[in-house]
Tab-separated table of C-alpha atoms in Angstrom:
chain	number	residue	atom	x	y	z
A	1	UNK	CA	56.821	216.391	-7.955
A	2	UNK	CA	57.957	218.092	-11.152
A	3	UNK	CA	59.127	216.235	-14.283
A	4	UNK	CA	61.011	217.651	-17.267
A	5	UNK	CA	59.795	215.448	-20.124
A	6	UNK	CA	61.801	215.553	-23.364
A	7	UNK	CA	60.123	213.528	-26.110
A	8	UNK	CA	57.876	213.616	-29.159
A	9	UNK	CA	54.487	215.289	-29.520
A	10	UNK	CA	51.599	214.665	-31.902
A	11	UNK	CA	48.490	216.704	-32.675
A	12	UNK	CA	46.243	213.663	-33.191
A	13	UNK	CA	46.427	210.733	-30.819
A	14	UNK	CA	48.674	209.854	-27.918
A	15	UNK	CA	52.371	209.057	-28.091
A	16	UNK	CA	55.399	210.680	-26.456
A	17	UNK	CA	54.519	213.782	-24.479
A	18	UNK	CA	51.011	213.570	-25.922
A	19	UNK	CA	50.678	210.264	-24.040
A	20	UNK	CA	52.719	211.003	-20.919
A	21	UNK	CA	51.786	214.507	-19.814
A	22	UNK	CA	48.078	214.129	-18.990
A	23	UNK	CA	48.405	210.864	-17.017
A	24	UNK	CA	51.190	212.443	-14.961
A	25	UNK	CA	49.081	215.528	-14.354
A	26	UNK	CA	46.175	213.352	-13.188
A	27	UNK	CA	48.614	211.854	-10.670
A	28	UNK	CA	49.251	215.367	-9.383
A	29	UNK	CA	52.645	215.747	-11.055
A	30	UNK	CA	53.704	219.050	-12.611
A	31	UNK	CA	55.142	218.423	-16.078
A	32	UNK	CA	57.470	220.612	-18.127
A	33	UNK	CA	57.119	219.154	-21.651
A	34	UNK	CA	59.798	219.769	-24.276
A	35	UNK	CA	59.084	218.349	-27.728
A	36	UNK	CA	61.633	216.624	-29.976
A	37	UNK	CA	59.194	216.394	-32.907
A	38	UNK	CA	55.839	218.029	-33.597
A	39	UNK	CA	54.002	215.620	-35.875
A	40	UNK	CA	50.404	215.475	-37.030
A	41	UNK	CA	50.167	211.858	-35.830
A	42	UNK	CA	52.398	208.969	-34.842
A	43	UNK	CA	54.459	207.228	-37.502
A	44	UNK	CA	52.524	203.967	-37.180
A	45	UNK	CA	50.020	205.379	-39.668
A	46	UNK	CA	52.702	205.212	-42.364
A	47	UNK	CA	52.474	208.915	-43.201
A	48	UNK	CA	52.605	212.072	-41.128
A	49	UNK	CA	53.352	215.763	-41.375
A	50	UNK	CA	55.249	218.211	-39.231
A	51	UNK	CA	58.832	218.945	-38.220
A	52	UNK	CA	61.563	217.102	-36.420
A	53	UNK	CA	62.838	219.751	-34.045
A	54	UNK	CA	66.432	220.863	-34.564
A	55	UNK	CA	68.673	219.912	-31.660
A	56	UNK	CA	69.573	223.555	-31.045
A	57	UNK	CA	65.893	224.499	-30.862
A	58	UNK	CA	65.285	221.810	-28.254
A	59	UNK	CA	68.345	223.040	-26.350
A	60	UNK	CA	67.030	226.632	-26.501
A	61	UNK	CA	63.682	225.639	-24.996
A	62	UNK	CA	65.430	223.769	-22.177
A	63	UNK	CA	67.754	226.722	-21.575
A	64	UNK	CA	64.755	229.047	-21.409
A	65	UNK	CA	63.209	226.802	-18.744
A	66	UNK	CA	66.513	226.881	-16.854
A	67	UNK	CA	66.581	230.679	-17.045
A	68	UNK	CA	63.202	230.793	-15.304
A	69	UNK	CA	64.824	229.125	-12.287
A	70	UNK	CA	62.957	225.843	-12.716
A	71	UNK	CA	65.852	223.358	-12.605
A	72	UNK	CA	66.176	223.228	-8.782
A	73	UNK	CA	62.521	222.119	-8.684
A	74	UNK	CA	62.923	219.257	-11.189
A	75	UNK	CA	62.713	215.829	-9.537
A	76	UNK	CA	62.861	213.694	-12.696
A	77	UNK	CA	64.162	214.202	-16.214
A	78	UNK	CA	62.247	211.861	-18.530
A	79	UNK	CA	63.237	211.228	-22.148
A	80	UNK	CA	61.649	209.181	-24.910
A	81	UNK	CA	61.563	209.324	-28.722
A	82	UNK	CA	64.470	211.516	-29.757
A	83	UNK	CA	63.700	212.257	-33.404
A	84	UNK	CA	67.181	213.295	-34.539
A	85	UNK	CA	70.718	212.237	-33.686
A	86	UNK	CA	71.635	215.565	-32.101
A	87	UNK	CA	69.030	215.201	-29.343
A	88	UNK	CA	71.131	212.671	-27.396
A	89	UNK	CA	73.723	215.271	-26.444
A	90	UNK	CA	70.986	217.793	-25.613
A	91	UNK	CA	69.307	215.331	-23.251
A	92	UNK	CA	72.533	214.300	-21.519
A	93	UNK	CA	73.503	217.954	-21.099
A	94	UNK	CA	70.071	218.782	-19.667
A	95	UNK	CA	70.411	215.931	-17.170
A	96	UNK	CA	73.824	217.234	-16.096
A	97	UNK	CA	72.483	220.761	-15.590
A	98	UNK	CA	69.365	219.635	-13.711
A	99	UNK	CA	71.417	217.444	-11.375
A	100	UNK	CA	73.808	220.320	-10.743
A	101	UNK	CA	70.820	222.423	-9.666
A	102	UNK	CA	69.118	219.573	-7.757
A	103	UNK	CA	71.455	216.708	-6.801
A	104	UNK	CA	68.503	214.534	-5.764
A	105	UNK	CA	67.003	214.590	-9.281
A	106	UNK	CA	66.988	211.360	-11.288
A	107	UNK	CA	67.046	210.651	-15.009
A	108	UNK	CA	64.580	208.137	-16.462
A	109	UNK	CA	65.325	207.126	-20.054
A	110	UNK	CA	62.918	205.263	-22.297
A	111	UNK	CA	65.371	204.044	-24.989
A	112	UNK	CA	62.862	204.148	-27.832
A	113	UNK	CA	64.148	202.330	-30.901
A	114	UNK	CA	61.673	199.630	-31.906
A	115	UNK	CA	60.112	196.326	-30.936
A	116	UNK	CA	60.309	192.642	-31.802
A	117	UNK	CA	57.413	192.787	-34.269
A	118	UNK	CA	58.339	195.983	-36.145
A	119	UNK	CA	62.120	196.031	-35.721
A	120	UNK	CA	63.869	199.394	-35.385
A	121	UNK	CA	61.790	202.424	-36.436
A	122	UNK	CA	64.300	205.179	-35.679
A	123	UNK	CA	67.311	206.444	-37.631
A	124	UNK	CA	70.113	203.834	-37.574
A	125	UNK	CA	72.427	206.106	-35.574
A	126	UNK	CA	69.984	206.597	-32.679
A	127	UNK	CA	70.185	203.103	-31.100
A	128	UNK	CA	73.979	203.435	-31.013
A	129	UNK	CA	73.758	206.854	-29.365
A	130	UNK	CA	71.247	205.551	-26.842
A	131	UNK	CA	73.502	202.627	-25.956
A	132	UNK	CA	76.794	204.489	-25.834
A	133	UNK	CA	75.888	207.970	-24.571
A	134	UNK	CA	72.402	208.200	-23.139
A	135	UNK	CA	71.765	204.982	-21.188
A	136	UNK	CA	75.053	205.269	-19.216
A	137	UNK	CA	73.827	208.659	-17.922
A	138	UNK	CA	70.451	207.271	-16.765
A	139	UNK	CA	69.321	206.223	-13.300
A	140	UNK	CA	66.240	204.405	-14.625
A	141	UNK	CA	65.710	202.818	-18.050
A	142	UNK	CA	62.469	201.351	-19.382
A	143	UNK	CA	63.254	199.246	-22.472
A	144	UNK	CA	61.030	196.591	-23.951
A	145	UNK	CA	62.585	193.143	-24.361
A	146	UNK	CA	63.781	193.900	-27.912
A	147	UNK	CA	65.447	197.165	-26.838
A	148	UNK	CA	67.030	195.464	-23.829
A	149	UNK	CA	68.578	192.915	-26.166
A	150	UNK	CA	70.011	195.592	-28.441
A	151	UNK	CA	71.468	197.611	-25.571
A	152	UNK	CA	73.236	194.579	-24.120
A	153	UNK	CA	74.065	192.589	-27.272
A	154	UNK	CA	71.934	189.676	-26.033
A	155	UNK	CA	68.735	187.838	-26.967
A	156	UNK	CA	66.626	187.713	-23.807
A	157	UNK	CA	63.784	185.206	-23.990
A	158	UNK	CA	63.469	183.252	-20.737
A	159	UNK	CA	63.161	184.891	-17.344
A	160	UNK	CA	66.716	183.846	-16.549
A	161	UNK	CA	68.177	185.295	-19.760
A	162	UNK	CA	66.131	188.487	-19.348
A	163	UNK	CA	67.452	188.935	-15.802
A	164	UNK	CA	70.991	188.345	-17.094
A	165	UNK	CA	70.459	191.006	-19.765
A	166	UNK	CA	69.104	193.392	-17.127
A	167	UNK	CA	72.244	192.852	-15.066
A	168	UNK	CA	74.348	193.800	-18.098
A	169	UNK	CA	72.213	196.914	-18.621
A	170	UNK	CA	72.595	197.904	-14.957
A	171	UNK	CA	76.358	197.507	-15.302
A	172	UNK	CA	76.202	200.223	-17.990
A	173	UNK	CA	75.044	202.807	-15.423
A	174	UNK	CA	71.319	202.683	-14.592
A	175	UNK	CA	70.509	201.287	-11.158
A	176	UNK	CA	66.876	200.542	-12.020
A	177	UNK	CA	65.502	198.736	-15.081
A	178	UNK	CA	61.872	198.243	-16.047
A	179	UNK	CA	61.391	195.753	-18.899
A	180	UNK	CA	58.010	196.750	-20.283
A	181	UNK	CA	57.141	193.578	-22.211
A	182	UNK	CA	58.572	190.217	-21.168
A	183	UNK	CA	57.335	187.489	-23.514
A	184	UNK	CA	59.036	184.352	-22.208
A	185	UNK	CA	58.022	181.075	-23.898
A	186	UNK	CA	57.003	179.367	-20.637
A	187	UNK	CA	54.658	182.093	-19.410
A	188	UNK	CA	51.002	181.342	-18.830
A	189	UNK	CA	49.080	181.397	-22.107
A	190	UNK	CA	47.266	184.657	-22.803
A	191	UNK	CA	49.471	186.756	-20.543
A	192	UNK	CA	52.290	189.273	-20.802
A	193	UNK	CA	54.690	190.319	-18.069
A	194	UNK	CA	56.500	193.429	-16.859
A	195	UNK	CA	59.752	193.131	-14.903
A	196	UNK	CA	61.337	195.657	-12.531
A	197	UNK	CA	64.851	195.313	-11.103
A	198	UNK	CA	66.770	197.565	-8.732
A	199	UNK	CA	69.328	197.185	-5.947
A	200	UNK	CA	66.705	195.651	-3.634
A	201	UNK	CA	65.650	192.822	-5.946
A	202	UNK	CA	63.586	191.837	-8.979
A	203	UNK	CA	59.802	191.649	-9.336
A	204	UNK	CA	57.462	190.610	-12.118
A	205	UNK	CA	53.797	191.373	-12.757
A	206	UNK	CA	51.679	189.217	-15.061
A	207	UNK	CA	48.634	190.719	-16.799
A	208	UNK	CA	46.244	189.414	-19.440
A	209	UNK	CA	47.459	189.958	-22.997
A	210	UNK	CA	45.012	191.844	-25.213
A	211	UNK	CA	45.283	190.889	-28.907
A	212	UNK	CA	45.887	194.237	-30.537
A	213	UNK	CA	48.677	196.741	-31.078
A	214	UNK	CA	48.404	200.232	-29.630
A	215	UNK	CA	50.991	202.969	-30.007
A	216	UNK	CA	51.958	205.025	-26.982
A	217	UNK	CA	51.358	202.486	-24.224
A	218	UNK	CA	55.096	202.207	-23.610
A	219	UNK	CA	55.328	205.995	-23.239
A	220	UNK	CA	52.602	205.967	-20.597
A	221	UNK	CA	54.269	203.030	-18.843
A	222	UNK	CA	57.645	204.771	-18.646
A	223	UNK	CA	56.151	208.007	-17.353
A	224	UNK	CA	54.013	206.371	-14.674
A	225	UNK	CA	56.790	204.089	-13.455
A	226	UNK	CA	59.272	206.962	-13.227
A	227	UNK	CA	56.816	209.013	-11.163
A	228	UNK	CA	55.723	206.163	-8.895
A	229	UNK	CA	59.296	204.999	-8.322
A	230	UNK	CA	60.478	208.532	-7.559
A	231	UNK	CA	57.677	209.069	-5.059
A	232	UNK	CA	57.889	205.680	-3.298
A	233	UNK	CA	61.465	204.464	-3.807
A	234	UNK	CA	59.985	200.969	-4.054
A	235	UNK	CA	60.207	199.083	-7.356
A	236	UNK	CA	57.500	196.523	-6.551
A	237	UNK	CA	54.990	199.210	-5.520
A	238	UNK	CA	55.788	201.312	-8.598
A	239	UNK	CA	55.442	198.208	-10.784
A	240	UNK	CA	52.043	197.252	-9.346
A	241	UNK	CA	50.637	200.764	-9.699
A	242	UNK	CA	51.974	201.186	-13.216
A	243	UNK	CA	50.803	197.793	-14.480
A	244	UNK	CA	47.349	198.365	-12.993
A	245	UNK	CA	46.854	201.739	-14.667
A	246	UNK	CA	48.303	200.721	-18.031
A	247	UNK	CA	46.241	197.526	-18.243
A	248	UNK	CA	43.032	199.428	-17.529
A	249	UNK	CA	44.007	202.020	-20.149
A	250	UNK	CA	44.690	199.362	-22.784
A	251	UNK	CA	41.507	197.483	-21.904
A	252	UNK	CA	39.436	200.665	-22.300
A	253	UNK	CA	41.102	201.306	-25.653
A	254	UNK	CA	40.456	197.734	-26.789
A	255	UNK	CA	36.787	197.984	-25.805
A	256	UNK	CA	36.409	201.221	-27.734
A	257	UNK	CA	37.710	199.783	-31.007
A	258	UNK	CA	39.845	202.918	-31.438
A	259	UNK	CA	43.496	202.651	-32.503
A	260	UNK	CA	44.432	205.618	-30.295
A	261	UNK	CA	44.779	205.293	-26.527
A	262	UNK	CA	41.651	206.358	-24.627
A	263	UNK	CA	43.680	208.416	-22.181
A	264	UNK	CA	40.983	210.962	-21.332
A	265	UNK	CA	38.327	208.288	-20.895
A	266	UNK	CA	40.601	206.250	-18.609
A	267	UNK	CA	41.961	209.191	-16.632
A	268	UNK	CA	40.740	208.038	-13.214
A	269	UNK	CA	42.964	204.947	-13.343
A	270	UNK	CA	46.047	207.182	-13.272
A	271	UNK	CA	44.930	209.094	-10.216
A	272	UNK	CA	43.733	205.973	-8.369
A	273	UNK	CA	45.120	202.660	-9.698
A	274	UNK	CA	42.931	199.632	-8.895
A	275	UNK	CA	45.997	197.566	-7.837
A	276	UNK	CA	44.491	194.385	-9.274
A	277	UNK	CA	47.933	192.824	-9.906
A	278	UNK	CA	50.500	191.697	-7.350
A	279	UNK	CA	54.230	191.811	-8.021
A	280	UNK	CA	56.000	188.463	-7.570
A	281	UNK	CA	59.565	188.544	-6.333
A	282	UNK	CA	61.785	186.583	-8.732
A	283	UNK	CA	65.176	187.420	-7.210
């Protein structure tokens, strides 16, 4: 498998491509990373240095990859943090060109805009562009519950309302939706859930909730799910493998006391997930 991954990069720590590329490589996936920003560290620190890449520069890198004859080999286009408003058109154009070269390729979009605790942390125009231009071009989207609500103009809380919001998101274009953090009020105390929905049904995985915030875990989740789903075609299997690896990664990070994901330390869980969680069919 080969994935064209268009998202942020940082020198210190693990978010965006700096979180997604190595786990995918440990799975045996070839990755073609294209960076939308090149920051010293993620923005959660409150200060950072480095450039937001101009849309035309990102387009040039992608065009250079195309000129090397790589597009027919691309199985998945993956996008995450976009950085600037012009990136949306670059991503959608790249998806169009990859699919022209390889009609079996799929586009997995992580519509990064914020979360329930922090609110939106991208430029105000980006959520609108994601909703109106990018998500309709996607085959797979991986929003958290907050992002799902923005995309669909809803407030998903219960399992039923989250499934209804997913149905609205699927009506926008994507056939497959992974909701990366379902926090319904009636869930078992001390847990968090991940929900996957495609044409075959809907499945949920419940994992223990670890009481700390870690940047980049959503980026790893999106990358792993896209790869597992592309290789298996089975949402429940992809969900179980992804949830297993991501939980073990977060647990290792929590044990370490570090605020950055312990991706290198936890690398074996990407290559061989423990499969300690079972997906429950909910529809």
